[in-house]
Amino acid sequence: MPRANEEIRDRPFLVMQVLASESGEIQIYKRRIGDDPSDSANNESFFLQNIAPEIAQLLPEHLKNLIRFPNLKGRHIGERSFVEEYFEGRIMGDVHKASNLFSVDDIHAVANVIKFIQTYGEKWLGDPNLHFKGHNERKVYEKYKPDLERREKGLRATLGDRDFEELSLLLEKEKDLLLREEVFLAAGDIQGSNIIKMKNGQLGMIDWERVNVTNNPALDYGFMYAVLWNNQELQEEYLRYVFLQNQDRPNFKDYFRLDFIFNRG
């Protein structure tokens, strides 16, 4: 942030800088301006109000000094809007452009936060205030399968019939893995354009509207890995660190590979 009025596929929203009348500080006003089948506005504000403060308190000391979540200033559930803290700084990257400002320490910190959210987030998985109507990836096979079918025509034209059939066979081969019951709390959108580097060196992590429950432990790691595409050395270090961090998690590399093929491709 800041961003002007935007409309992203299936996610129309308004984001504005506003001036608080009493304190005079700059804040961020965010409101859904279209249909919100995923209830993402309420999910994000609930996360900032209830989950983020607890995570921030429980983070290891070296992360407490580096990671910031926006403080929620006001929440208007009926209007699907809220006001949050404004972070002054530089956006760390872009999904589509060859630019990022990450250091090795930064990518390690982001990976650590992802791991911490998965570990700590178990207590929130059954909370009735988190609906996950549109972003529920509890069983990623049920996301990958229709996505592949929807893109069949384009993929056959691009890859050829043989390669498309191999993709389909791979998905069915890994079906049991992708239907496993163990689930995690995930942000769903951790990547450079949602991380702000502040003047004091802290990383402000914003845009939590896609917070969800998933059985894919590689979901948040995969998005971050994909947006480091323009810096091979940094991307390889991130991958090394993430695999080391999750070496005790069964089939993590398989989940990561399948996420990259069916979710990032």
Coordinates of C-alpha atoms in Angstrom, one line a residue:
M1 CA 0.0 0.0 0.0
P2 CA -1.0 2.7 -0.7
R3 CA -3.1 1.6 -3.7
A4 CA -5.9 3.4 -5.5
N5 CA -9.2 1.8 -6.3
E6 CA -8.4 -1.6 -7.8
E7 CA -10.4 -4.5 -9.2
I8 CA -8.7 -7.9 -9.3
R9 CA -10.5 -10.9 -10.7
D10 CA -13.1 -12.0 -8.2
R11 CA -11.7 -9.6 -5.6
P12 CA -13.0 -6.0 -6.2
F13 CA -11.9 -3.8 -3.3
L14 CA -11.2 -0.2 -2.4
V15 CA -8.0 0.8 -0.6
M16 CA -7.4 4.4 0.4
Q17 CA -5.1 6.4 2.6
V18 CA -7.1 8.3 5.2
L19 CA -6.2 10.9 7.8
A20 CA -7.5 10.0 11.3
S21 CA -9.5 12.9 12.7
E22 CA -8.2 12.7 16.3
S23 CA -4.6 11.6 16.0
G24 CA -3.9 13.1 12.5
E25 CA -2.0 9.9 11.6
I26 CA -2.3 8.3 8.2
Q27 CA -4.3 5.0 8.2
I28 CA -5.5 2.6 5.5
Y29 CA -9.2 2.2 4.8
K30 CA -10.1 -1.0 3.0
R31 CA -13.6 -2.0 1.8
R32 CA -15.1 -4.5 -0.5
I33 CA -17.1 -2.8 -3.3
G34 CA -18.5 -5.9 -4.9
D35 CA -19.7 -9.4 -4.1
D36 CA -17.7 -11.1 -1.4
P37 CA -18.6 -14.8 -1.5
S38 CA -15.4 -15.7 0.4
D39 CA -16.2 -13.3 3.2
S40 CA -12.6 -12.1 2.8
A41 CA -13.2 -8.7 4.3
N42 CA -14.4 -10.2 7.6
N43 CA -11.7 -12.9 7.5
E44 CA -8.9 -10.3 7.1
S45 CA -10.2 -8.0 9.8
F46 CA -10.8 -11.0 12.2
F47 CA -7.2 -12.1 11.5
L48 CA -5.8 -8.7 12.3
Q49 CA -7.9 -8.3 15.4
N50 CA -7.5 -11.7 16.9
I51 CA -4.8 -13.9 15.4
A52 CA -2.1 -11.4 14.3
P53 CA -1.6 -9.8 17.8
E54 CA -1.1 -13.2 19.4
I55 CA 1.3 -14.4 16.7
A56 CA 3.3 -11.2 17.1
Q57 CA 3.6 -11.8 20.9
L58 CA 4.6 -15.4 20.5
L59 CA 7.2 -14.8 17.7
P60 CA 10.8 -15.6 18.7
E61 CA 12.7 -12.4 19.7
H62 CA 14.7 -12.1 16.5
L63 CA 11.4 -12.2 14.5
K64 CA 9.6 -9.8 16.8
N65 CA 12.2 -7.2 15.9
L66 CA 11.8 -7.7 12.2
I67 CA 8.2 -8.6 11.4
R68 CA 5.2 -6.3 11.8
F69 CA 1.5 -7.0 11.3
P70 CA -0.8 -3.9 10.8
N71 CA -2.8 -2.9 13.9
L72 CA -6.5 -2.9 13.3
K73 CA -7.9 0.5 14.0
G74 CA -11.6 -0.1 13.4
R75 CA -13.8 -2.9 12.0
H76 CA -17.2 -2.5 10.3
I77 CA -18.6 -6.0 9.7
G78 CA -21.9 -5.0 8.1
E79 CA -20.1 -2.7 5.7
R80 CA -17.4 -5.3 4.9
S81 CA -14.8 -2.6 5.7
F82 CA -12.0 -1.8 8.2
V83 CA -9.3 0.6 9.0
E84 CA -5.7 -0.5 9.7
E85 CA -2.3 0.9 10.4
Y86 CA -0.4 2.4 7.5
F87 CA 3.2 1.2 6.9
E88 CA 5.6 3.8 5.4
G89 CA 8.2 2.1 3.2
R90 CA 8.9 0.3 -0.1
I91 CA 6.9 -2.6 -1.5
M92 CA 9.3 -5.5 -1.7
G93 CA 8.4 -6.8 -5.1
D94 CA 5.8 -7.5 -7.7
V95 CA 4.2 -10.7 -8.9
H96 CA 4.6 -9.9 -12.6
K97 CA 7.6 -7.5 -12.8
A98 CA 11.3 -8.3 -12.5
S99 CA 11.9 -6.4 -9.2
N100 CA 12.4 -7.3 -5.6
L101 CA 14.3 -5.9 -2.7
F102 CA 14.7 -9.0 -0.6
S103 CA 17.9 -9.9 1.2
V104 CA 18.8 -13.4 2.4
D105 CA 17.9 -12.4 6.0
D106 CA 14.5 -11.2 4.7
I107 CA 13.6 -14.4 2.9
H108 CA 14.6 -16.5 5.9
A109 CA 12.4 -14.3 8.1
V110 CA 9.4 -14.7 5.8
A111 CA 9.9 -18.5 5.7
N112 CA 10.1 -18.5 9.5
V113 CA 6.8 -16.6 9.8
I114 CA 5.1 -19.0 7.5
K115 CA 6.3 -21.9 9.6
F116 CA 5.2 -20.2 12.7
I117 CA 1.7 -19.4 11.4
Q118 CA 1.2 -23.1 10.4
T119 CA 2.4 -24.3 13.8
Y120 CA 0.6 -21.7 16.0
G121 CA -2.5 -21.5 13.8
E122 CA -3.9 -24.9 14.8
K123 CA -5.9 -23.4 17.6
W124 CA -7.8 -21.2 15.1
L125 CA -8.7 -23.9 12.6
G126 CA -12.2 -24.6 14.0
D127 CA -13.0 -21.0 14.9
P128 CA -16.6 -20.2 13.6
N129 CA -15.6 -16.6 12.9
L130 CA -13.4 -17.7 10.1
H131 CA -15.6 -18.9 7.3
F132 CA -13.2 -19.6 4.4
K133 CA -16.2 -19.6 2.0
G134 CA -14.1 -18.9 -1.1
H135 CA -10.5 -19.6 -0.2
N136 CA -11.0 -23.0 1.5
E137 CA -8.2 -25.2 0.2
R138 CA -8.7 -27.9 2.8
K139 CA -8.1 -30.6 0.2
V140 CA -6.1 -29.2 -2.7
Y141 CA -6.9 -32.1 -5.0
E142 CA -10.4 -30.6 -5.1
K143 CA -8.9 -27.3 -6.3
Y144 CA -6.3 -28.7 -8.7
K145 CA -8.7 -31.0 -10.5
P146 CA -11.3 -28.4 -11.6
D147 CA -8.5 -25.9 -12.3
L148 CA -6.8 -28.3 -14.7
E149 CA -10.1 -29.1 -16.4
R150 CA -10.9 -25.4 -16.8
R151 CA -7.5 -24.8 -18.4
E152 CA -7.5 -27.9 -20.6
K153 CA -8.0 -26.2 -23.9
G154 CA -5.3 -23.6 -23.4
L155 CA -2.9 -26.1 -21.9
R156 CA -3.4 -28.6 -24.8
A157 CA -2.7 -25.7 -27.2
T158 CA 0.4 -24.6 -25.4
L159 CA 1.9 -27.9 -24.2
G160 CA 0.5 -30.4 -26.6
D161 CA -1.8 -33.3 -26.0
R162 CA 0.9 -35.7 -24.7
D163 CA 2.2 -33.3 -22.0
F164 CA -1.4 -32.4 -20.9
E165 CA -2.2 -36.1 -20.5
E166 CA 1.0 -36.5 -18.4
L167 CA -0.2 -33.7 -16.1
S168 CA -3.6 -35.4 -15.7
L169 CA -2.0 -38.7 -14.9
L170 CA 0.3 -37.1 -12.4
L171 CA -2.6 -35.5 -10.6
E172 CA -4.4 -38.8 -10.3
K173 CA -1.3 -40.6 -9.2
E174 CA -0.9 -38.1 -6.3
K175 CA -4.6 -37.9 -5.5
D176 CA -4.3 -39.7 -2.1
L177 CA -1.6 -37.4 -1.0
L178 CA -3.6 -34.3 -2.0
L179 CA -6.6 -35.6 -0.1
R180 CA -4.9 -36.1 3.2
E181 CA -6.8 -34.8 6.2
E182 CA -4.1 -32.9 8.1
V183 CA -4.7 -29.2 7.7
F184 CA -2.9 -25.9 8.4
L185 CA -3.6 -22.2 8.7
A186 CA -2.2 -20.4 5.7
A187 CA -2.1 -16.7 4.6
G188 CA -2.7 -17.6 1.0
D189 CA -1.0 -14.5 -0.3
I190 CA 2.5 -14.0 1.1
Q191 CA 4.7 -12.5 -1.6
G192 CA 6.6 -9.4 -2.4
S193 CA 3.8 -7.0 -3.2
N194 CA 2.3 -7.7 0.2
I195 CA 5.5 -7.0 2.2
I196 CA 6.7 -3.5 2.9
K197 CA 10.3 -2.8 3.9
M198 CA 10.2 0.1 6.4
K199 CA 13.0 2.6 7.1
N200 CA 13.9 0.8 10.3
G201 CA 14.4 -2.4 8.4
Q202 CA 11.2 -4.1 9.6
L203 CA 9.0 -6.1 7.2
G204 CA 5.4 -5.1 7.3
M205 CA 3.2 -8.0 6.2
I206 CA -0.2 -6.8 4.8
D207 CA -3.2 -8.1 2.9
W208 CA -4.6 -11.1 4.8
E209 CA -7.9 -11.4 2.9
R210 CA -6.9 -14.9 1.6
V211 CA -6.2 -16.5 5.0
N212 CA -7.5 -20.0 4.7
V213 CA -7.3 -23.6 5.8
T214 CA -5.4 -26.0 3.6
N215 CA -3.9 -29.5 3.6
N216 CA -1.0 -28.2 1.5
P217 CA 1.9 -27.3 3.8
A218 CA 3.7 -25.7 0.8
L219 CA 1.0 -23.2 -0.1
D220 CA 2.5 -20.0 1.3
Y221 CA 6.1 -21.1 0.6
G222 CA 5.3 -21.8 -3.0
F223 CA 3.9 -18.3 -3.8
M224 CA 7.0 -16.7 -2.2
Y225 CA 9.3 -19.0 -4.2
A226 CA 7.5 -18.2 -7.5
V227 CA 7.9 -14.4 -7.1
L228 CA 11.7 -14.7 -6.6
W229 CA 11.9 -15.9 -10.3
N230 CA 14.1 -13.0 -11.4
N231 CA 16.9 -13.7 -8.8
Q232 CA 18.1 -17.3 -9.2
E233 CA 20.6 -17.1 -6.4
L234 CA 18.0 -15.8 -3.9
Q235 CA 15.4 -18.3 -5.1
E236 CA 17.7 -21.2 -4.7
E237 CA 18.7 -20.1 -1.2
Y238 CA 15.0 -19.7 -0.3
L239 CA 14.3 -23.2 -1.5
R240 CA 17.3 -24.7 0.4
Y241 CA 16.2 -23.0 3.6
V242 CA 12.5 -24.0 3.3
F243 CA 13.4 -27.6 2.6
L244 CA 15.7 -27.7 5.6
Q245 CA 13.1 -26.0 7.7
N246 CA 10.5 -28.7 6.8
Q247 CA 12.7 -31.8 6.6
D248 CA 10.7 -33.4 9.4
R249 CA 7.4 -32.9 7.6
P250 CA 6.4 -36.0 5.5
N251 CA 6.1 -35.5 1.8
F252 CA 6.8 -31.8 2.0
K253 CA 8.9 -31.8 -1.2
D254 CA 6.1 -33.6 -3.0
Y255 CA 3.6 -31.0 -1.9
F256 CA 5.9 -28.2 -2.9
R257 CA 6.5 -29.7 -6.4
L258 CA 2.8 -30.3 -7.0
D259 CA 1.9 -26.8 -5.8
F260 CA 4.4 -25.4 -8.3
I261 CA 3.0 -27.5 -11.1
F262 CA -0.7 -27.1 -10.5
N263 CA -1.0 -23.9 -8.5
R264 CA 1.8 -21.6 -9.9
G265 CA 2.0 -22.9 -13.4

